[in-house]
mmCIF file of C-alpha atoms in Angstrom:
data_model
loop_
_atom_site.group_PDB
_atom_site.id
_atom_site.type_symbol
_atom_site.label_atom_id
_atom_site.label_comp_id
_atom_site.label_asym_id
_atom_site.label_seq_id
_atom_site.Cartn_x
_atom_site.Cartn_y
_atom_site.Cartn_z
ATOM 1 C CA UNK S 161 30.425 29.020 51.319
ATOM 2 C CA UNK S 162 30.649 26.876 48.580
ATOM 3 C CA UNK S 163 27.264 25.903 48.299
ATOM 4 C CA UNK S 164 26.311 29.932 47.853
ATOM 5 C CA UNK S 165 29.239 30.362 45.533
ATOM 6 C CA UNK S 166 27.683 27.981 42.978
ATOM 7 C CA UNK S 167 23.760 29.356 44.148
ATOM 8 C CA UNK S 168 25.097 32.444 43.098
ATOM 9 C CA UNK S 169 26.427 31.539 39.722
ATOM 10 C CA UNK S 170 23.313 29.754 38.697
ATOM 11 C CA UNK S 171 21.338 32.332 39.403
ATOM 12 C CA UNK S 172 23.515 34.934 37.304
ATOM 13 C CA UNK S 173 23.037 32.893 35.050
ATOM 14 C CA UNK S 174 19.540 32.738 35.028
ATOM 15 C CA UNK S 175 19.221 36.433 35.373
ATOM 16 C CA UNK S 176 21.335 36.972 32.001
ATOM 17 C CA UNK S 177 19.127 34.174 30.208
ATOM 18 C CA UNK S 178 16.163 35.927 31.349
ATOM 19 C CA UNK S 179 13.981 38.376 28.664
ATOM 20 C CA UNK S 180 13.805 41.911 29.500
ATOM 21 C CA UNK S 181 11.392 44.598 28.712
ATOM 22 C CA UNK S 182 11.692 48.802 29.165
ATOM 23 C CA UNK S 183 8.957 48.873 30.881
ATOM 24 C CA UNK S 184 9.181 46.269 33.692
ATOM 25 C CA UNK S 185 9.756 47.751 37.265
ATOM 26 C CA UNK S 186 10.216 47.178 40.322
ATOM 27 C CA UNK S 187 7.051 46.768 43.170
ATOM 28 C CA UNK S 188 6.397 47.726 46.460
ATOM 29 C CA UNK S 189 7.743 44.529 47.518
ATOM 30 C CA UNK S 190 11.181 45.438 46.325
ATOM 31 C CA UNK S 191 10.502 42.680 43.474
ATOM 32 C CA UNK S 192 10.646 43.038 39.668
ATOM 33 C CA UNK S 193 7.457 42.848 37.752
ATOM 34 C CA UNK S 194 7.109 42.457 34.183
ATOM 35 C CA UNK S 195 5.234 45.850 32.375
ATOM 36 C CA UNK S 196 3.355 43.481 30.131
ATOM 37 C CA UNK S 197 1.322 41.906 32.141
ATOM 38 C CA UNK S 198 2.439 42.616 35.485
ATOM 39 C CA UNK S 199 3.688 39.848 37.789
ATOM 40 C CA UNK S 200 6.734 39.172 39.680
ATOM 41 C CA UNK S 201 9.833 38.431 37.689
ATOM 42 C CA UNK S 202 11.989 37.751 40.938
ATOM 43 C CA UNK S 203 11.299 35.347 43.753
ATOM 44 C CA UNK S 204 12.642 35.526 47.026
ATOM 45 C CA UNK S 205 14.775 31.502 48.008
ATOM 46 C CA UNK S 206 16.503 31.102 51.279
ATOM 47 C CA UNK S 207 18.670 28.007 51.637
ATOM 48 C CA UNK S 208 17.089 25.553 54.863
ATOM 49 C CA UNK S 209 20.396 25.419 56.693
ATOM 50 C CA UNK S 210 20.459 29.576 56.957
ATOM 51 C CA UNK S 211 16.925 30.495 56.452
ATOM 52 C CA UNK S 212 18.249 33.923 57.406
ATOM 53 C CA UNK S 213 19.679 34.509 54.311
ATOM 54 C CA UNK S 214 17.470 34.902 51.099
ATOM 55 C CA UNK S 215 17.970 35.774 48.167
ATOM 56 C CA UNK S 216 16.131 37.058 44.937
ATOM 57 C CA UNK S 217 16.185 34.781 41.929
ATOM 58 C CA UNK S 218 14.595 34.953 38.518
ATOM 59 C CA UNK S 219 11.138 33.510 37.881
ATOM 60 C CA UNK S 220 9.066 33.688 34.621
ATOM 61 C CA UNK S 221 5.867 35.805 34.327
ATOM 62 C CA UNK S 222 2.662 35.019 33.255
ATOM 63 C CA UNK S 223 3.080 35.995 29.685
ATOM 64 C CA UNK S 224 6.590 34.483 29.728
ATOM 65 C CA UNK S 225 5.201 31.130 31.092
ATOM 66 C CA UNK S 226 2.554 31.165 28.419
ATOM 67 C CA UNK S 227 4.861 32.097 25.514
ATOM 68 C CA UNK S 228 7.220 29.119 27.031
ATOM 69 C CA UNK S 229 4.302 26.879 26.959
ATOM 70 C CA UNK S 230 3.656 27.625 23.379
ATOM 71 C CA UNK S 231 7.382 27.348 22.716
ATOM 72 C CA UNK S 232 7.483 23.592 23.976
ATOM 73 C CA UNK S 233 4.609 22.647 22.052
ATOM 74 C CA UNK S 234 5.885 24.069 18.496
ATOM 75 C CA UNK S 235 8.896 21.902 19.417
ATOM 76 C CA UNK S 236 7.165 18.918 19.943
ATOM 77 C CA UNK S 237 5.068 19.320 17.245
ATOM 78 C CA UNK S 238 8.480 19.759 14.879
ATOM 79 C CA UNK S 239 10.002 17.079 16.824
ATOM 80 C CA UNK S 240 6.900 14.760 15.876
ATOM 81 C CA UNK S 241 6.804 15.917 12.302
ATOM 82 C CA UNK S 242 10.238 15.472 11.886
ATOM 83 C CA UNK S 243 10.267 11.959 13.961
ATOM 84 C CA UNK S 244 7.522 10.761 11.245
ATOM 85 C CA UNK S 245 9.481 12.207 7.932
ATOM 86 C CA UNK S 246 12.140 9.868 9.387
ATOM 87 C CA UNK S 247 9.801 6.560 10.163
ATOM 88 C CA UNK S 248 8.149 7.501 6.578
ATOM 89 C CA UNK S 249 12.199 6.989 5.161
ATOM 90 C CA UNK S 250 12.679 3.819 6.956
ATOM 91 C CA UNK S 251 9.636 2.373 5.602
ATOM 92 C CA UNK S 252 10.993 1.205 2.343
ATOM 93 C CA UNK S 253 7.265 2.022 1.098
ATOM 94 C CA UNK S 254 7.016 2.848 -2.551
ATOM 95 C CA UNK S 255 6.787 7.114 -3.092
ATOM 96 C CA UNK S 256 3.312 6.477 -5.375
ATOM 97 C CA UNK S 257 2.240 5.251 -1.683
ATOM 98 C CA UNK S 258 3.415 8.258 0.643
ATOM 99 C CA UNK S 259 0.785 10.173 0.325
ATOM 100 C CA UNK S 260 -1.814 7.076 0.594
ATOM 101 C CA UNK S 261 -4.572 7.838 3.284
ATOM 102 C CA UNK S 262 -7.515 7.358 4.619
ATOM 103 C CA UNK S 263 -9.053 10.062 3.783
ATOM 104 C CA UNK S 264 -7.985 9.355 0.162
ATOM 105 C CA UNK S 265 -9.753 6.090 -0.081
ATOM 106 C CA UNK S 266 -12.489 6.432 -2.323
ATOM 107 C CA UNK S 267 -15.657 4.545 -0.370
ATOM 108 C CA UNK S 268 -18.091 2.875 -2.849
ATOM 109 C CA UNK S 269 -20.738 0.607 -2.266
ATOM 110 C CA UNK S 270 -18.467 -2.150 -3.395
ATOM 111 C CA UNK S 271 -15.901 -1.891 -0.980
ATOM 112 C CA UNK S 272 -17.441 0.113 2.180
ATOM 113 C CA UNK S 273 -16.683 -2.930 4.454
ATOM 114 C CA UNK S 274 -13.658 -3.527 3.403
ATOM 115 C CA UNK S 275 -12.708 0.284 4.157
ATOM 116 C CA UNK S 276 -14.391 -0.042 7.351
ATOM 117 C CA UNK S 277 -12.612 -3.480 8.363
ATOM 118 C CA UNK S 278 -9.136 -2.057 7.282
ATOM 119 C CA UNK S 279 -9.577 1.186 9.245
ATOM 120 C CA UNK S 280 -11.012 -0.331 12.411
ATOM 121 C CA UNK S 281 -7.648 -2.572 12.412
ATOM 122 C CA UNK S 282 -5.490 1.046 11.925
ATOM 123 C CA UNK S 283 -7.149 2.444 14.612
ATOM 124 C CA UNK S 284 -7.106 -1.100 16.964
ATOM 125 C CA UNK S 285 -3.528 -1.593 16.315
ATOM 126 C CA UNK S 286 -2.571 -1.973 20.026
ATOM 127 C CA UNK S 287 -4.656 -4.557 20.217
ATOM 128 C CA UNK S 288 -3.817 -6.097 17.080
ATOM 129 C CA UNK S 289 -0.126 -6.353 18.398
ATOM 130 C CA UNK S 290 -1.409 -7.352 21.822
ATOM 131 C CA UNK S 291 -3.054 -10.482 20.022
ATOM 132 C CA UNK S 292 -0.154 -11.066 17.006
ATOM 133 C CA UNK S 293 -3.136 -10.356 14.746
ATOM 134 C CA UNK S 294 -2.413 -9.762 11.195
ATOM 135 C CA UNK S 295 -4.100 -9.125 8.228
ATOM 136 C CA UNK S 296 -4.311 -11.291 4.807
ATOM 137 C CA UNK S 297 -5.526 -9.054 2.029
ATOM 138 C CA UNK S 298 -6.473 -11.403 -1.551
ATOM 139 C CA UNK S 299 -7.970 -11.137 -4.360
ATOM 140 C CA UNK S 300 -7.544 -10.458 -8.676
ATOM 141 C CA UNK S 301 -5.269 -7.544 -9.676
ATOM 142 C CA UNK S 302 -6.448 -3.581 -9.379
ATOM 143 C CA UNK S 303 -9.129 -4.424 -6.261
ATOM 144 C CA UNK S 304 -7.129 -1.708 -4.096
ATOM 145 C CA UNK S 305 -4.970 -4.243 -1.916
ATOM 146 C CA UNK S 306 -2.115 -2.287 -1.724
ATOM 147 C CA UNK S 307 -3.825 1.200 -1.703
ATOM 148 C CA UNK S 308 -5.725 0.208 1.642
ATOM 149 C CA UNK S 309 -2.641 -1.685 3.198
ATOM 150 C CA UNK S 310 -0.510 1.608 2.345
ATOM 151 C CA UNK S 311 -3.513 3.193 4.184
ATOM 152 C CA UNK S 312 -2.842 1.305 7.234
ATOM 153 C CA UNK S 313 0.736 1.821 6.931
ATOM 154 C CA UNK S 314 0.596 5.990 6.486
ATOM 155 C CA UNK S 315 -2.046 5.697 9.331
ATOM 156 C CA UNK S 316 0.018 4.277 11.821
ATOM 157 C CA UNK S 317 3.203 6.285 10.488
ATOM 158 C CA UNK S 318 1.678 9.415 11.354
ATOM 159 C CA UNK S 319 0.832 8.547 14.697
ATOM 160 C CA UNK S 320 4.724 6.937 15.404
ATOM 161 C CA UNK S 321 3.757 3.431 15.002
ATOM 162 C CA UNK S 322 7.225 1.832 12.865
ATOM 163 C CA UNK S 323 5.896 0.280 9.860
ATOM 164 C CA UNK S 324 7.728 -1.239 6.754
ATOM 165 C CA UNK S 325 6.116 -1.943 3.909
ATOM 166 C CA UNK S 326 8.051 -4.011 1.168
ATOM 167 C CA UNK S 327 7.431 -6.496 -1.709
ATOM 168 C CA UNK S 328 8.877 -10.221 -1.431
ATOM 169 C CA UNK S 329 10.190 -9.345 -4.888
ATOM 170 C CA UNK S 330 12.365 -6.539 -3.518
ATOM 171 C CA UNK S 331 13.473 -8.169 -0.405
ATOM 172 C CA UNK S 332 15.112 -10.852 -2.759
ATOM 173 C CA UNK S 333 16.508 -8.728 -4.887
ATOM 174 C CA UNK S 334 18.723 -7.628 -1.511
ATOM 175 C CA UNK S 335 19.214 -10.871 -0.378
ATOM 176 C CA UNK S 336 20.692 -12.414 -3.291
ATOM 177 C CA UNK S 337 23.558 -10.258 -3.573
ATOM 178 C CA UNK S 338 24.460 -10.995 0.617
ATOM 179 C CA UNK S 339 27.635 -13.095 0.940
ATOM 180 C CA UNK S 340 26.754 -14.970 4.399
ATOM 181 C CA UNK S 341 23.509 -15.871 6.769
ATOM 182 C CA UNK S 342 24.879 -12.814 8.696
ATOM 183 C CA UNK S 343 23.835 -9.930 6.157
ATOM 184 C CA UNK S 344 20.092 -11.600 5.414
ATOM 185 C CA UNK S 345 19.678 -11.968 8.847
ATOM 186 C CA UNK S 346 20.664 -8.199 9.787
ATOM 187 C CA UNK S 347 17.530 -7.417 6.683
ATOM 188 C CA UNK S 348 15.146 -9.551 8.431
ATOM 189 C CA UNK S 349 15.977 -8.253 12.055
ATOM 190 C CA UNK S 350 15.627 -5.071 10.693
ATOM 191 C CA UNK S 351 11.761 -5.708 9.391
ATOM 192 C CA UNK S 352 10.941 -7.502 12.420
ATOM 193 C CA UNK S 353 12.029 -4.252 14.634
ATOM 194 C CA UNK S 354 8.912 -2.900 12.736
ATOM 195 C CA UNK S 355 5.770 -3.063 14.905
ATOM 196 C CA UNK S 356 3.499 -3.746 11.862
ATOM 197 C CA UNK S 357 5.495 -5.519 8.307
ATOM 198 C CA UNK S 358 3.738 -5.256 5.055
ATOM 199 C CA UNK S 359 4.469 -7.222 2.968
ATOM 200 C CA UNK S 360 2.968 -6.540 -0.896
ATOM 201 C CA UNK S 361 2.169 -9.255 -3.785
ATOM 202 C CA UNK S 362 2.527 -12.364 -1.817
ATOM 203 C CA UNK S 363 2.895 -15.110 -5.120
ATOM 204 C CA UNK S 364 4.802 -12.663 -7.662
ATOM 205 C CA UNK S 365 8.442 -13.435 -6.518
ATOM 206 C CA UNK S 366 10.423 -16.336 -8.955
ATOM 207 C CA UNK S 367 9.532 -20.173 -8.059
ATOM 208 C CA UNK S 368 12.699 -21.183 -7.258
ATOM 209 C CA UNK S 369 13.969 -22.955 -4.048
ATOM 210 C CA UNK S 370 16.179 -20.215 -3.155
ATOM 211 C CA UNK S 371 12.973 -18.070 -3.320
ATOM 212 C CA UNK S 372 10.473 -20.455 -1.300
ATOM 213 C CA UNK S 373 12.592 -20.835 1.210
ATOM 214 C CA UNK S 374 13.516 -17.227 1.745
ATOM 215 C CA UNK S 375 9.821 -16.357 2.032
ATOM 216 C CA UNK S 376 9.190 -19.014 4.267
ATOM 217 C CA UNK S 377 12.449 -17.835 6.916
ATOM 218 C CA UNK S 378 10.697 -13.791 6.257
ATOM 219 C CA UNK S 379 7.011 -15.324 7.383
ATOM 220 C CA UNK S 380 8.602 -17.248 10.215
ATOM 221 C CA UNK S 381 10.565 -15.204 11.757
ATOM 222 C CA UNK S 382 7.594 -12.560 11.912
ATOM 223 C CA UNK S 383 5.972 -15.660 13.311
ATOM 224 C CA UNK S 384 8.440 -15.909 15.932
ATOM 225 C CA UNK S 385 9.162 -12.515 16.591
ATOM 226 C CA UNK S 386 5.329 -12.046 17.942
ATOM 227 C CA UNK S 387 4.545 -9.250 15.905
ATOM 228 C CA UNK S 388 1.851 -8.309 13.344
ATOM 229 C CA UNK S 389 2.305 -9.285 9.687
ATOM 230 C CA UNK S 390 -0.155 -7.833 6.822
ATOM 231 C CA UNK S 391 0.550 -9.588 3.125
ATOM 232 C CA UNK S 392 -1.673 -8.832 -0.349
ATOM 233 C CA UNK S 393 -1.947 -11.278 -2.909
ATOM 234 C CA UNK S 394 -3.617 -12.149 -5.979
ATOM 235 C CA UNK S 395 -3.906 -15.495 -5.223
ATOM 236 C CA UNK S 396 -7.054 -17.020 -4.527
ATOM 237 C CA UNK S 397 -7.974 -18.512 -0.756
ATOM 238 C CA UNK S 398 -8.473 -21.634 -2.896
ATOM 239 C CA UNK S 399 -5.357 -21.819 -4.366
ATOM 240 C CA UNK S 400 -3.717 -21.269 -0.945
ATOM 241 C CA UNK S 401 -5.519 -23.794 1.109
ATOM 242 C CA UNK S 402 -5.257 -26.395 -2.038
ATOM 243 C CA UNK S 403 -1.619 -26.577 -2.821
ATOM 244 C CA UNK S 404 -0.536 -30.027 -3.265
ATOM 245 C CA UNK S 405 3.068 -28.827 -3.324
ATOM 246 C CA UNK S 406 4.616 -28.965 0.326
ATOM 247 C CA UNK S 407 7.242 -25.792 -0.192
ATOM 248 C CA UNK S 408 4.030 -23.528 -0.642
ATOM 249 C CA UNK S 409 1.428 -25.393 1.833
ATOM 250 C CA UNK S 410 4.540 -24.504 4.634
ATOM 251 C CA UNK S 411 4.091 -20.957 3.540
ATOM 252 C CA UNK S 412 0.556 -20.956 3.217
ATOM 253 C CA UNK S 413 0.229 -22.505 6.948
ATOM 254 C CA UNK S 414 2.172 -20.077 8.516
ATOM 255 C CA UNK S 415 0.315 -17.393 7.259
ATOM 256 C CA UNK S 416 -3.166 -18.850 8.104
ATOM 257 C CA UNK S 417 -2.128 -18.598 11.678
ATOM 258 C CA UNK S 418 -0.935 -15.079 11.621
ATOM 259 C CA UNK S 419 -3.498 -13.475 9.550
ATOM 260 C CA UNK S 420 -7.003 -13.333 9.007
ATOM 261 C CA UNK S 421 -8.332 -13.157 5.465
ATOM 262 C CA UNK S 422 -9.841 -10.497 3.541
ATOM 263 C CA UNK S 423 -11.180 -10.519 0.563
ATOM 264 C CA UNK S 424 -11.276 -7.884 -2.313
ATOM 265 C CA UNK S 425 -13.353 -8.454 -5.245
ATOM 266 C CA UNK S 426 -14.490 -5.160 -6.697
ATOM 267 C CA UNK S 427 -14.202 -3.606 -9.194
ATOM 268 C CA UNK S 428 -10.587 -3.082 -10.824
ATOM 269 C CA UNK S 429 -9.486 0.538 -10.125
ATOM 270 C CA UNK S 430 -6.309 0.202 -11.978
ATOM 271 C CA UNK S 431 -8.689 -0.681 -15.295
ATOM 272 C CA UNK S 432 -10.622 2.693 -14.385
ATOM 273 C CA UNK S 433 -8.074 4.869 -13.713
ATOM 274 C CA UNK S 434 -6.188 3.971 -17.006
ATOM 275 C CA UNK S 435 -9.576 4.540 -18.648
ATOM 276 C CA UNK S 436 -9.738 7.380 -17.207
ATOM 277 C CA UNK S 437 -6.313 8.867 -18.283
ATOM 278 C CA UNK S 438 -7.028 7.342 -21.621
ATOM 279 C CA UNK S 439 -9.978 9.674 -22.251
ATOM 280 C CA UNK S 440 -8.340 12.710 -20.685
ATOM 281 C CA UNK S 441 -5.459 12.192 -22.850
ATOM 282 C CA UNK S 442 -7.281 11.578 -25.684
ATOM 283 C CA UNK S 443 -9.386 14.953 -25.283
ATOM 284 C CA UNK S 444 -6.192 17.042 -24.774
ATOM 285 C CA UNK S 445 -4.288 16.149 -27.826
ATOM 286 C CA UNK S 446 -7.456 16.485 -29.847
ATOM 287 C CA UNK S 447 -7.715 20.345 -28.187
ATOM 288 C CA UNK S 448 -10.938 19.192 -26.195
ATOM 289 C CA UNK S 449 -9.493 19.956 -23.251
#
């Protein structure tokens, strides 16, 4: 008795819950069909302790089932676009590199294999973290460093992948204001919860001890943590690999075994694009533009 009671109250329930139309009716069968596109609406269940008695409970139609379908996937879809907006906050990435892609990379002769190299590694990244495999991008100021490790980083964003991309310079900035171990160490957890860290301008942060040794605990505990670390630098492979002082050959060490160097020596887009803007400017305030 109580088992029907509640049968019985679900499937009122169901019944107010499901859409009507003017123009659905009933069959021969006894069973309502929907006037769109004309299947059943009603099912008949019996319960397998009294098969002998059934009764008729709400099913969806065709169209129903297809607008339902359709229904799921625009909430996924939101649910994904709205997952990434939040992974895209958490990055810590710099706004002038939200919108870096891809797509926006501009591919010259110059630096086609570097585009190629950096993209294969996007679109490898499960086997990048499989293998602890990061990436060491060097080379003199304005090459596109940043630009094509923001690339990586919006890449992997968009398909879910937690990134954080931050500067040394920054990450000091926090940590000199902490009172205890406790507070640095909750910062650094939090990077290494990131499945890829980025790290940008490896060699621009203050030579201090307090500094060294900061950047040496952020590269080891990546290290240790087992997960994917990307740096850029201006700094020459030379310079690293030379270092006669022991707080920096530590540092440099470390990152030898975590990433694999690439090298950018282009052109320097920053010098064209100010060019650029210089000329532009210039023709607008004379009225040439």
């Amino acid at each position: 008795m109580e088992v029907s009671y509640i049968l019985e109250s679900v499937i009122g329930k169901a019944y107010e819950n499901q859409p009507k139309r003017d123009d659905d009716f009933i069959g021969k069968d006894g069973l309502l069909y929907c006037g769109k596109c004309r299947t059943r609406k009603q099912s008949i269940l019996s319960l397998p302790d009294n098969p002998s008695k059934t009764y008729k409970v709400p099913v969806m139609c065709k169209c129903r089932e297809e607008e339902y379908r359709r229904e799921q996937e625009e909430m996924r879809k939101r649910e994904e676009m709205e997952r990434v907006a939040r992974l895209k906050g958490n990055s810590l990435m710099d706004e002038k590199f939200r919108s870096t892609t891809f797509d926006t990379f501009e591919v010259i002769k110059e630096n086609a294999k570097l585009y190629k190299m950096c993209l294969r590694y996007a679109e490898h990244f499960d086997e990048m973290m499989e293998k602890n495999q990061g990436l060491l991008l060097y080379g003199p100021v304005g090459t596109g460093k940043s630009f094509a490790a923001a690339c990586i980083a919006n890449y992997l964003l968009d398909r879910m992948v937690p990134v954080v991309m931050t500067s040394f310079v920054k990450i000091l900035q926090s940590v000199q204001f902490f009172s205890g171990e406790d507070e640095e160490q909750k910062v650094i957890n939090r990077m290494n919860e990131a499945k890829l860290l980025i790290i940008d301008d490896l060699g621009a942060e203050r030579n201090t001890e307090f500094a060294l040794e900061k950047v040496y605990n952020i590269i080891d505990s990546r290290y240790r943590a087992r997960k994917p670390l990307i740096l850029t630098t201006n700094l020459s492979l030379m310079q690293m690999q030379e270092t006669a002082d022991i707080r920096y050959s530590r540092i440099y060490d470390r990152i030898f075994e975590m990433c694999y160097p690439v090298e950018f020596n282009g052109p320097s887009w920053r010098k064209e694009e100010a060019a650029k803007r210089y000329d532009e400017m210039t023709k607008f305030l004379e009225g040439e533009a």
